[in-house]
PDB file of C-alpha atoms in Angstrom:
ATOM      1  CA  MET A  95     -13.051  20.654 -10.100  1.00 57.00           C
ATOM      2  CA  LYS A  96     -11.613  18.374  -7.220  1.00 80.00           C
ATOM      3  CA  PHE A  97     -14.202  16.325  -5.283  1.00 80.00           C
ATOM      4  CA  CYS A  98     -13.359  17.993  -1.941  1.00 80.00           C
ATOM      5  CA  LYS A  99     -14.197  21.526  -3.203  1.00 83.00           C
ATOM      6  CA  LYS A 100     -17.351  19.977  -5.099  1.00 83.00           C
ATOM      7  CA  TYR A 101     -18.517  18.401  -1.945  1.00 83.00           C
ATOM      8  CA  GLN A 102     -17.956  21.549   0.163  1.00 83.00           C
ATOM      9  CA  GLU A 103     -19.914  23.523  -2.172  1.00 85.00           C
ATOM     10  CA  TYR A 104     -22.788  21.133  -2.079  1.00 84.00           C
ATOM     11  CA  MET A 105     -22.927  20.955   1.744  1.00 85.00           C
ATOM     12  CA  GLN A 106     -22.990  24.681   2.003  1.00 84.00           C
ATOM     13  CA  GLY A 107     -25.540  25.155  -0.784  1.00 83.00           C
ATOM     14  CA  GLN A 108     -28.420  23.014   1.345  1.00 81.00           C
ATOM     15  CA  GLU A 109     -30.902  25.182   2.919  1.00 72.00           C
ATOM     16  CA  LYS A 110     -30.664  23.272   6.022  1.00 79.00           C
ATOM     17  CA  LYS A 111     -27.625  22.440   7.872  1.00 84.00           C
ATOM     18  CA  LEU A 112     -27.219  18.521   7.418  1.00 88.00           C
ATOM     19  CA  PRO A 113     -24.347  16.386   8.875  1.00 90.00           C
ATOM     20  CA  GLY A 114     -21.741  15.612   6.545  1.00 89.00           C
ATOM     21  CA  VAL A 115     -17.927  14.353   6.299  1.00 88.00           C
ATOM     22  CA  GLY A 116     -15.439  16.633   7.641  1.00 86.00           C
ATOM     23  CA  PHE A 117     -13.508  15.939   4.376  1.00 78.00           C
ATOM     24  CA  LYS A 118     -11.150  18.949   4.708  1.00 77.00           C
ATOM     25  CA  LYS A 119     -10.309  18.215   8.211  1.00 82.00           C
ATOM     26  CA  LEU A 120      -9.581  14.515   7.806  1.00 83.00           C
ATOM     27  CA  LYS A 121      -7.520  15.341   4.607  1.00 78.00           C
ATOM     28  CA  LYS A 122      -5.506  17.727   6.847  1.00 78.00           C
ATOM     29  CA  ILE A 123      -5.115  14.971   9.502  1.00 78.00           C
ATOM     30  CA  LEU A 124      -3.823  12.601   7.051  1.00 77.00           C
ATOM     31  CA  LYS A 125      -1.296  15.077   5.528  1.00 74.00           C
ATOM     32  CA  ASN A 126       0.134  15.824   8.974  1.00 72.00           C
ATOM     33  CA  CYS A 127       0.330  11.866   9.672  1.00 71.00           C
ATOM     34  CA  ARG A 128       1.980  11.518   6.176  1.00 62.00           C
ATOM     35  CA  ARG A 129       4.781  13.829   7.158  1.00 58.00           C
ATOM     36  CA  GLU A 130       5.443  12.203  10.560  1.00 56.00           C
ATOM     37  CA  PHE A 131       5.448   8.692   8.851  1.00 54.00           C
ATOM     38  CA  GLN A 132       7.852   9.816   6.037  1.00 56.00           C
ATOM     39  CA  SER A 133      10.222  11.620   8.506  1.00 55.00           C
ATOM     40  CA  LYS A 134      10.477   8.378  10.819  1.00 54.00           C
ATOM     41  CA  ASN A 135      10.853   5.874   7.908  1.00 54.00           C
ATOM     42  CA  ASP A 136      12.798   7.914   5.281  1.00 52.00           C
ATOM     43  CA  VAL A 137      16.091   7.692   7.153  1.00 50.00           C
ATOM     44  CA  HIS A 138      18.271   6.579   4.132  1.00 47.00           C
ATOM     45  CA  GLY A 139      16.275   8.322   1.866  1.00 52.00           C
ATOM     46  CA  VAL A 140      14.223   5.594   0.977  1.00 50.00           C
ATOM     47  CA  LEU A 141      10.546   5.309   1.802  1.00 48.00           C
ATOM     48  CA  HIS A 142       9.645   1.543   2.682  1.00 49.00           C
ATOM     49  CA  ASN A 143       6.267   0.301   1.986  1.00 47.00           C
ATOM     50  CA  GLN A 144       4.649  -1.054   5.401  1.00 50.00           C
ATOM     51  CA  THR A 145       1.540  -0.932   7.059  1.00 50.00           C
ATOM     52  CA  CYS A 146       0.403   1.844   9.334  1.00 55.00           C
ATOM     53  CA  PRO A 147       2.776   2.121  12.443  1.00 53.00           C
ATOM     54  CA  GLN A 148       1.611   0.892  15.722  1.00 50.00           C
ATOM     55  CA  HIS A 149       0.718   4.089  17.857  1.00 53.00           C
ATOM     56  CA  CYS A 150      -0.142   6.283  15.080  1.00 65.00           C
ATOM     57  CA  PRO A 151      -2.160   9.114  16.554  1.00 61.00           C
ATOM     58  CA  VAL A 152      -4.483   9.093  13.278  1.00 59.00           C
ATOM     59  CA  CYS A 153      -5.448   5.299  13.870  1.00 62.00           C
ATOM     60  CA  ASP A 154      -5.422   5.340  17.494  1.00 58.00           C
ATOM     61  CA  GLY A 155      -7.676   8.331  18.426  1.00 71.00           C
ATOM     62  CA  THR A 156      -8.583  10.802  15.647  1.00 80.00           C
ATOM     63  CA  PHE A 157      -9.235   9.714  12.433  1.00 83.00           C
ATOM     64  CA  PHE A 158     -11.630   6.736  12.729  1.00 85.00           C
ATOM     65  CA  PRO A 159     -13.507   7.912  15.766  1.00 86.00           C
ATOM     66  CA  SER A 160     -14.226  11.273  13.781  1.00 87.00           C
ATOM     67  CA  LEU A 161     -15.266   9.586  10.736  1.00 88.00           C
ATOM     68  CA  LEU A 162     -17.396   6.881  12.832  1.00 89.00           C
ATOM     69  CA  LYS A 163     -19.343   9.602  14.312  1.00 90.00           C
ATOM     70  CA  GLU A 164     -19.967  11.438  11.203  1.00 91.00           C
ATOM     71  CA  MET A 165     -21.133   8.313   9.388  1.00 92.00           C
ATOM     72  CA  SER A 166     -23.643   7.696  12.167  1.00 91.00           C
ATOM     73  CA  ASP A 167     -24.850  11.228  12.076  1.00 92.00           C
ATOM     74  CA  ILE A 168     -25.281  11.196   8.379  1.00 92.00           C
ATOM     75  CA  VAL A 169     -27.212   7.900   8.137  1.00 91.00           C
ATOM     76  CA  GLY A 170     -29.294   8.779  11.207  1.00 91.00           C
ATOM     77  CA  CYS A 171     -30.296  12.166   9.502  1.00 91.00           C
ATOM     78  CA  PHE A 172     -30.870  10.436   6.173  1.00 91.00           C
ATOM     79  CA  ASN A 173     -33.136   7.556   7.742  1.00 90.00           C
ATOM     80  CA  GLU A 174     -34.992   9.982   9.850  1.00 89.00           C
ATOM     81  CA  ARG A 175     -35.842  12.467   6.932  1.00 88.00           C
ATOM     82  CA  ALA A 176     -36.753   9.685   4.441  1.00 88.00           C
ATOM     83  CA  GLN A 177     -39.065   8.059   7.050  1.00 86.00           C
ATOM     84  CA  LYS A 178     -41.095  11.385   7.475  1.00 84.00           C
ATOM     85  CA  LEU A 179     -41.025  12.025   3.798  1.00 84.00           C
ATOM     86  CA  LEU A 180     -42.491   8.488   2.796  1.00 82.00           C
ATOM     87  CA  GLU A 181     -45.115   8.556   5.785  1.00 79.00           C
ATOM     88  CA  LEU A 182     -46.354  11.853   4.445  1.00 77.00           C
ATOM     89  CA  HIS A 183     -46.363  10.591   0.798  1.00 74.00           C
ATOM     90  CA  LEU A 184     -48.354   7.642   1.979  1.00 73.00           C
ATOM     91  CA  ALA A 185     -50.704   9.469   4.424  1.00 68.00           C
ATOM     92  CA  SER A 186     -54.261  10.516   3.224  1.00 66.00           C
ATOM     93  CA  GLY A 187     -56.976  12.801   4.426  1.00 61.00           C
ATOM     94  CA  PHE A 188     -56.771  14.697   7.676  1.00 60.00           C
ATOM     95  CA  ARG A 189     -53.535  12.603   8.620  1.00 59.00           C
ATOM     96  CA  LYS A 190     -51.741  14.281   5.753  1.00 59.00           C
ATOM     97  CA  TYR A 191     -52.545  17.633   6.611  1.00 59.00           C
ATOM     98  CA  PHE A 192     -51.678  17.041  10.312  1.00 59.00           C
ATOM     99  CA  ILE A 193     -48.411  15.826   9.277  1.00 54.00           C
ATOM    100  CA  TRP A 194     -47.640  18.827   7.125  1.00 56.00           C
ATOM    101  CA  PHE A 195     -48.760  21.053   9.944  1.00 56.00           C
ATOM    102  CA  LYS A 196     -46.782  19.293  12.754  1.00 54.00           C
ATOM    103  CA  GLY A 197     -43.585  19.364  10.451  1.00 53.00           C
ATOM    104  CA  LYS A 198     -44.169  22.817   9.043  1.00 50.00           C
ATOM    105  CA  LEU A 199     -43.846  21.428   5.590  1.00 52.00           C
ATOM    106  CA  GLN A 200     -45.163  22.996   2.386  1.00 52.00           C
ATOM    107  CA  GLY A 201     -48.309  20.949   1.092  1.00 51.00           C
ATOM    108  CA  SER A 202     -47.115  20.507  -2.477  1.00 58.00           C
ATOM    109  CA  HIS A 203     -46.782  17.194  -4.289  1.00 63.00           C
ATOM    110  CA  VAL A 204     -44.014  18.549  -6.403  1.00 67.00           C
ATOM    111  CA  THR A 205     -41.964  19.641  -3.282  1.00 72.00           C
ATOM    112  CA  LEU A 206     -42.368  15.972  -1.959  1.00 73.00           C
ATOM    113  CA  ILE A 207     -40.622  14.813  -5.046  1.00 73.00           C
ATOM    114  CA  GLN A 208     -37.936  17.316  -5.130  1.00 76.00           C
ATOM    115  CA  GLU A 209     -37.266  16.619  -1.425  1.00 80.00           C
ATOM    116  CA  GLY A 210     -36.912  12.935  -2.075  1.00 79.00           C
ATOM    117  CA  LYS A 211     -34.511  13.593  -4.984  1.00 79.00           C
ATOM    118  CA  ASP A 212     -32.286  15.719  -2.637  1.00 83.00           C
ATOM    119  CA  LEU A 213     -32.255  13.023  -0.115  1.00 86.00           C
ATOM    120  CA  VAL A 214     -31.074  10.577  -2.526  1.00 83.00           C
ATOM    121  CA  ASN A 215     -28.250  12.941  -3.800  1.00 83.00           C
ATOM    122  CA  TYR A 216     -27.476  13.597  -0.109  1.00 87.00           C
ATOM    123  CA  ALA A 217     -26.899   9.761   0.587  1.00 88.00           C
ATOM    124  CA  LEU A 218     -24.783   9.253  -2.716  1.00 85.00           C
ATOM    125  CA  ILE A 219     -22.519  12.220  -2.589  1.00 87.00           C
ATOM    126  CA  ASN A 220     -21.729  11.383   1.285  1.00 89.00           C
ATOM    127  CA  ALA A 221     -21.155   7.708   0.213  1.00 88.00           C
ATOM    128  CA  VAL A 222     -18.695   8.803  -2.459  1.00 87.00           C
ATOM    129  CA  ALA A 223     -17.000  11.302   0.040  1.00 88.00           C
ATOM    130  CA  ILE A 224     -16.628   8.292   2.786  1.00 89.00           C
ATOM    131  CA  ARG A 225     -15.070   5.906  -0.055  1.00 87.00           C
ATOM    132  CA  LYS A 226     -12.483   8.637  -1.191  1.00 87.00           C
ATOM    133  CA  ILE A 227     -11.300   9.625   2.232  1.00 87.00           C
ATOM    134  CA  LEU A 228     -10.991   5.804   3.224  1.00 87.00           C
ATOM    135  CA  LYS A 229      -9.080   5.328  -0.031  1.00 86.00           C
ATOM    136  CA  LYS A 230      -6.824   8.414   0.927  1.00 83.00           C
ATOM    137  CA  TYR A 231      -6.150   6.845   4.320  1.00 82.00           C
ATOM    138  CA  ASP A 232      -4.935   3.608   2.687  1.00 81.00           C
ATOM    139  CA  LYS A 233      -2.810   5.421   0.098  1.00 80.00           C
ATOM    140  CA  VAL A 234      -0.989   7.364   2.982  1.00 77.00           C
ATOM    141  CA  HIS A 235      -0.556   4.419   5.261  1.00 75.00           C
ATOM    142  CA  PHE A 236       0.154   1.655   2.795  1.00 76.00           C
ATOM    143  CA  SER A 237      -2.319  -0.381   4.439  1.00 75.00           C
ATOM    144  CA  LYS A 238      -5.813  -1.942   4.129  1.00 79.00           C
ATOM    145  CA  GLN A 239      -7.194  -0.537   7.270  1.00 79.00           C
ATOM    146  CA  GLY A 240      -9.590   1.966   5.537  1.00 80.00           C
ATOM    147  CA  GLN A 241     -11.294  -1.019   3.786  1.00 81.00           C
ATOM    148  CA  ALA A 242     -11.414  -3.015   7.053  1.00 83.00           C
ATOM    149  CA  PHE A 243     -13.209   0.027   8.639  1.00 84.00           C
ATOM    150  CA  LYS A 244     -15.677   0.099   5.789  1.00 83.00           C
ATOM    151  CA  SER A 245     -16.700  -3.532   6.437  1.00 81.00           C
ATOM    152  CA  GLN A 246     -16.786  -2.734  10.191  1.00 82.00           C
ATOM    153  CA  ALA A 247     -19.178   0.316   9.391  1.00 84.00           C
ATOM    154  CA  GLN A 248     -21.340  -2.008   7.341  1.00 79.00           C
ATOM    155  CA  SER A 249     -21.735  -4.641  10.452  1.00 78.00           C
ATOM    156  CA  MET A 250     -22.821  -1.581  12.531  1.00 80.00           C
ATOM    157  CA  HIS A 251     -25.312  -0.585   9.800  1.00 78.00           C
ATOM    158  CA  ILE A 252     -23.973   2.848   9.476  1.00 83.00           C
ATOM    159  CA  GLU A 253     -23.061   2.431   5.820  1.00 85.00           C
ATOM    160  CA  ILE A 254     -25.593   4.915   4.046  1.00 86.00           C
ATOM    161  CA  LEU A 255     -25.936   2.852   0.831  1.00 84.00           C
ATOM    162  CA  GLN A 256     -26.989  -0.126   3.072  1.00 82.00           C
ATOM    163  CA  SER A 257     -30.137   1.846   4.481  1.00 85.00           C
ATOM    164  CA  PRO A 258     -33.397   0.411   3.455  1.00 83.00           C
ATOM    165  CA  TRP A 259     -34.614   3.723   3.292  1.00 85.00           C
ATOM    166  CA  LEU A 260     -32.455   4.579   0.259  1.00 84.00           C
ATOM    167  CA  CYS A 261     -34.275   1.414  -1.334  1.00 82.00           C
ATOM    168  CA  GLU A 262     -37.536   2.900  -0.204  1.00 82.00           C
ATOM    169  CA  LEU A 263     -36.753   6.199  -1.950  1.00 82.00           C
ATOM    170  CA  MET A 264     -35.651   4.536  -5.210  1.00 80.00           C
ATOM    171  CA  ALA A 265     -38.794   2.826  -5.580  1.00 79.00           C
ATOM    172  CA  PHE A 266     -40.659   6.069  -4.414  1.00 78.00           C
ATOM    173  CA  HIS A 267     -39.265   7.770  -7.634  1.00 73.00           C
ATOM    174  CA  ILE A 268     -39.799   4.924  -9.990  1.00 74.00           C
ATOM    175  CA  ASN A 269     -43.462   4.742  -9.109  1.00 73.00           C
ATOM    176  CA  LEU A 270     -43.962   8.587  -9.212  1.00 69.00           C
ATOM    177  CA  ARG A 271     -42.131   8.605 -12.656  1.00 61.00           C
ATOM    178  CA  GLU A 272     -44.461   5.910 -14.053  1.00 57.00           C
ATOM    179  CA  THR A 273     -47.497   7.546 -12.680  1.00 56.00           C
ATOM    180  CA  LYS A 274     -46.247  10.890 -14.420  1.00 53.00           C
ATOM    181  CA  VAL A 275     -45.808   9.113 -17.868  1.00 48.00           C
ATOM    182  CA  LYS A 276     -49.122   7.535 -17.637  1.00 50.00           C
ATOM    183  CA  SER A 277     -50.691  10.808 -16.847  1.00 47.00           C
ATOM    184  CA  GLY A 278     -49.037  12.822 -19.625  1.00 44.00           C
ATOM    185  CA  MET A 279     -47.180  14.960 -17.123  1.00 43.00           C
ATOM    186  CA  THR A 280     -43.674  15.654 -17.259  1.00 38.00           C
ATOM    187  CA  PRO A 281     -41.602  13.190 -15.074  1.00 38.00           C
ATOM    188  CA  ALA A 282     -39.769  15.047 -11.968  1.00 35.00           C
ATOM    189  CA  SER A 283     -38.037  12.116 -10.568  1.00 35.00           C
ATOM    190  CA  PHE A 284     -34.604  11.181 -10.073  1.00 45.00           C
ATOM    191  CA  GLU A 285     -33.432  10.260 -13.550  1.00 53.00           C
ATOM    192  CA  GLY A 286     -30.670   7.895 -12.427  1.00 65.00           C
ATOM    193  CA  CYS A 287     -32.934   5.532 -10.783  1.00 74.00           C
ATOM    194  CA  TYR A 288     -34.588   2.514 -12.787  1.00 77.00           C
ATOM    195  CA  LEU A 289     -35.978  -0.913 -12.376  1.00 81.00           C
ATOM    196  CA  THR A 290     -33.881  -3.357 -14.522  1.00 82.00           C
ATOM    197  CA  PHE A 291     -33.871  -7.479 -14.997  1.00 85.00           C
ATOM    198  CA  ASN A 292     -30.680  -9.519 -15.258  1.00 83.00           C
ATOM    199  CA  ASP A 293     -31.309 -12.928 -16.211  1.00 83.00           C
ATOM    200  CA  GLY A 294     -35.054 -12.689 -15.360  1.00 82.00           C
ATOM    201  CA  LYS A 295     -34.193 -11.496 -11.854  1.00 86.00           C
ATOM    202  CA  PRO A 296     -35.373  -7.824 -10.934  1.00 86.00           C
ATOM    203  CA  PHE A 297     -33.100  -5.259  -9.484  1.00 85.00           C
ATOM    204  CA  LEU A 298     -33.431  -1.573  -8.384  1.00 82.00           C
ATOM    205  CA  SER A 299     -30.597   0.163  -9.968  1.00 80.00           C
ATOM    206  CA  CYS A 300     -29.008   3.451  -9.277  1.00 76.00           C
ATOM    207  CA  GLU A 301     -26.385   5.130 -11.420  1.00 71.00           C
ATOM    208  CA  LEU A 302     -24.239   7.246  -9.037  1.00 63.00           C
ATOM    209  CA  PHE A 303     -21.639   9.919 -10.207  1.00 60.00           C
ATOM    210  CA  ASP A 304     -18.088   9.259  -9.737  1.00 59.00           C
ATOM    211  CA  SER A 305     -18.565   5.868 -11.738  1.00 61.00           C
ATOM    212  CA  VAL A 306     -20.531   4.076  -8.754  1.00 66.00           C
ATOM    213  CA  LYS A 307     -23.518   2.078  -9.465  1.00 73.00           C
ATOM    214  CA  LEU A 308     -25.868   0.429  -6.682  1.00 78.00           C
ATOM    215  CA  ASP A 309     -27.751  -2.586  -7.462  1.00 81.00           C
ATOM    216  CA  ILE A 310     -30.627  -3.869  -5.175  1.00 84.00           C
ATOM    217  CA  ASP A 311     -31.684  -7.493  -5.685  1.00 86.00           C
ATOM    218  CA  LEU A 312     -35.534  -7.710  -5.504  1.00 88.00           C
ATOM    219  CA  THR A 313     -35.426 -11.738  -5.435  1.00 90.00           C
ATOM    220  CA  CYS A 314     -36.384 -13.106  -2.106  1.00 91.00           C
ATOM    221  CA  SER A 315     -33.598 -15.812  -1.021  1.00 89.00           C
ATOM    222  CA  ILE A 316     -36.102 -17.686   0.798  1.00 91.00           C
ATOM    223  CA  CYS A 317     -38.660 -18.375  -1.969  1.00 92.00           C
ATOM    224  CA  LEU A 318     -36.384 -17.326  -4.654  1.00 91.00           C
ATOM    225  CA  ASP A 319     -39.034 -15.343  -6.350  1.00 91.00           C
ATOM    226  CA  THR A 320     -39.546 -11.652  -6.835  1.00 90.00           C
ATOM    227  CA  VAL A 321     -40.415  -9.983  -3.372  1.00 90.00           C
ATOM    228  CA  PHE A 322     -43.933  -9.649  -2.389  1.00 90.00           C
ATOM    229  CA  ASP A 323     -44.944  -7.217   0.182  1.00 89.00           C
ATOM    230  CA  PRO A 324     -41.427  -6.809   0.677  1.00 88.00           C
ATOM    231  CA  VAL A 325     -39.755  -6.066   4.269  1.00 87.00           C
ATOM    232  CA  SER A 326     -35.844  -5.033   4.926  1.00 84.00           C
ATOM    233  CA  LEU A 327     -34.086  -6.229   7.936  1.00 84.00           C
ATOM    234  CA  THR A 328     -31.877  -3.954   9.796  1.00 79.00           C
ATOM    235  CA  CYS A 329     -28.751  -5.744   8.007  1.00 79.00           C
ATOM    236  CA  GLY A 330     -30.223  -4.458   4.643  1.00 78.00           C
ATOM    237  CA  HIS A 331     -31.390  -7.749   3.364  1.00 85.00           C
ATOM    238  CA  ILE A 332     -34.926  -7.789   1.799  1.00 89.00           C
ATOM    239  CA  PHE A 333     -37.657 -10.712   1.922  1.00 91.00           C
ATOM    240  CA  CYS A 334     -41.060 -11.400   1.304  1.00 91.00           C
ATOM    241  CA  TYR A 335     -43.015 -10.441   4.552  1.00 91.00           C
ATOM    242  CA  MET A 336     -44.513 -13.872   4.783  1.00 92.00           C
ATOM    243  CA  CYS A 337     -41.325 -15.579   4.227  1.00 91.00           C
ATOM    244  CA  ALA A 338     -39.303 -13.178   6.829  1.00 91.00           C
ATOM    245  CA  CYS A 339     -42.106 -14.189   9.372  1.00 91.00           C
ATOM    246  CA  SER A 340     -41.803 -17.848   8.861  1.00 90.00           C
ATOM    247  CA  ALA A 341     -38.020 -17.738   9.057  1.00 90.00           C
ATOM    248  CA  ALA A 342     -38.248 -15.823  12.257  1.00 89.00           C
ATOM    249  CA  SER A 343     -41.139 -18.286  13.679  1.00 89.00           C
ATOM    250  CA  VAL A 344     -43.670 -15.373  14.167  1.00 88.00           C
ATOM    251  CA  SER A 345     -47.143 -15.061  12.703  1.00 87.00           C
ATOM    252  CA  ILE A 346     -47.839 -12.414  10.017  1.00 86.00           C
ATOM    253  CA  VAL A 347     -50.328 -11.044  12.547  1.00 86.00           C
ATOM    254  CA  ASN A 348     -47.609 -10.447  15.236  1.00 86.00           C
ATOM    255  CA  GLY A 349     -45.092  -9.418  12.857  1.00 84.00           C
ATOM    256  CA  LEU A 350     -41.315  -9.435  12.965  1.00 85.00           C
ATOM    257  CA  LYS A 351     -41.130  -7.058  16.026  1.00 84.00           C
ATOM    258  CA  ALA A 352     -42.228 -10.096  17.989  1.00 86.00           C
ATOM    259  CA  ALA A 353     -39.354 -12.011  16.927  1.00 86.00           C
ATOM    260  CA  GLU A 354     -36.748 -13.434  19.371  1.00 87.00           C
ATOM    261  CA  PRO A 355     -33.522 -11.635  19.690  1.00 84.00           C
ATOM    262  CA  LYS A 356     -31.740 -14.828  18.761  1.00 86.00           C
ATOM    263  CA  GLU A 357     -33.407 -15.000  15.676  1.00 86.00           C
ATOM    264  CA  LYS A 358     -30.938 -14.389  12.512  1.00 86.00           C
ATOM    265  CA  CYS A 359     -31.196 -13.056   9.119  1.00 87.00           C
ATOM    266  CA  PRO A 360     -31.742 -15.997   6.650  1.00 87.00           C
ATOM    267  CA  LEU A 361     -28.870 -14.685   4.488  1.00 85.00           C
ATOM    268  CA  CYS A 362     -26.039 -13.240   6.525  1.00 84.00           C
ATOM    269  CA  ARG A 363     -27.060 -15.161   9.637  1.00 84.00           C
ATOM    270  CA  GLU A 364     -26.784 -11.919  11.656  1.00 81.00           C
ATOM    271  CA  VAL A 365     -28.730 -11.967  14.994  1.00 81.00           C
ATOM    272  CA  SER A 366     -31.170  -9.570  16.375  1.00 76.00           C
ATOM    273  CA  VAL A 367     -32.018  -7.896  12.991  1.00 71.00           C
TER     274      VAL A 367
END
């Protein structure tokens, strides 16, 4: 089955309508653009490989703006739902029942596990869809603008694989799996998610379908040890809480939210993170 059809079936099979990539619509735009591009350049029966033409309607105002909005909606939806799920999992007593009641959620531990798994799958299949449509764009236009757009999306923090909530959900499933094994119950977690060590360094790894693998380094780049009380900045880099506070020149009591806007990520040097 082609990915486009597989993706459409997945999105249509969701109980709640979720933001997604307009895969079919974007492919149709590219198909029309390719016809125009070939008719303009194939004057002598030979198509010359060149970058996307200036004034291309796809580049100027159709393809990238549409994809940018879709990516923003996807990561926004994912972050919001993941945050609510983990808040509910960590809540206790009356607060947990209050969140269940307020969110009209089913008060079932198994339901939480399944929703976490569904959220991870939602993130991964959309990441693959975005990667494929950008690859298709570059193929049609003989350019590298698709890859450049991906880098731009990462700097804008709308690349879903960069989301710190994805890291949280991966750890959530690993912890639940270990709990289930120790208690003798059948594990009901995301099977492709695991903790691994490479040269003594810990990584959160996730095997994605379509030959994609996600590795999240759990070594603090400040103290060079395994992260303790980890915190993720908006750029996606993870540090020990105390190390991050020290780098931002704030006390652990006031926390990172008290940091000055000029403070930079110790690793990528991005400001206001």
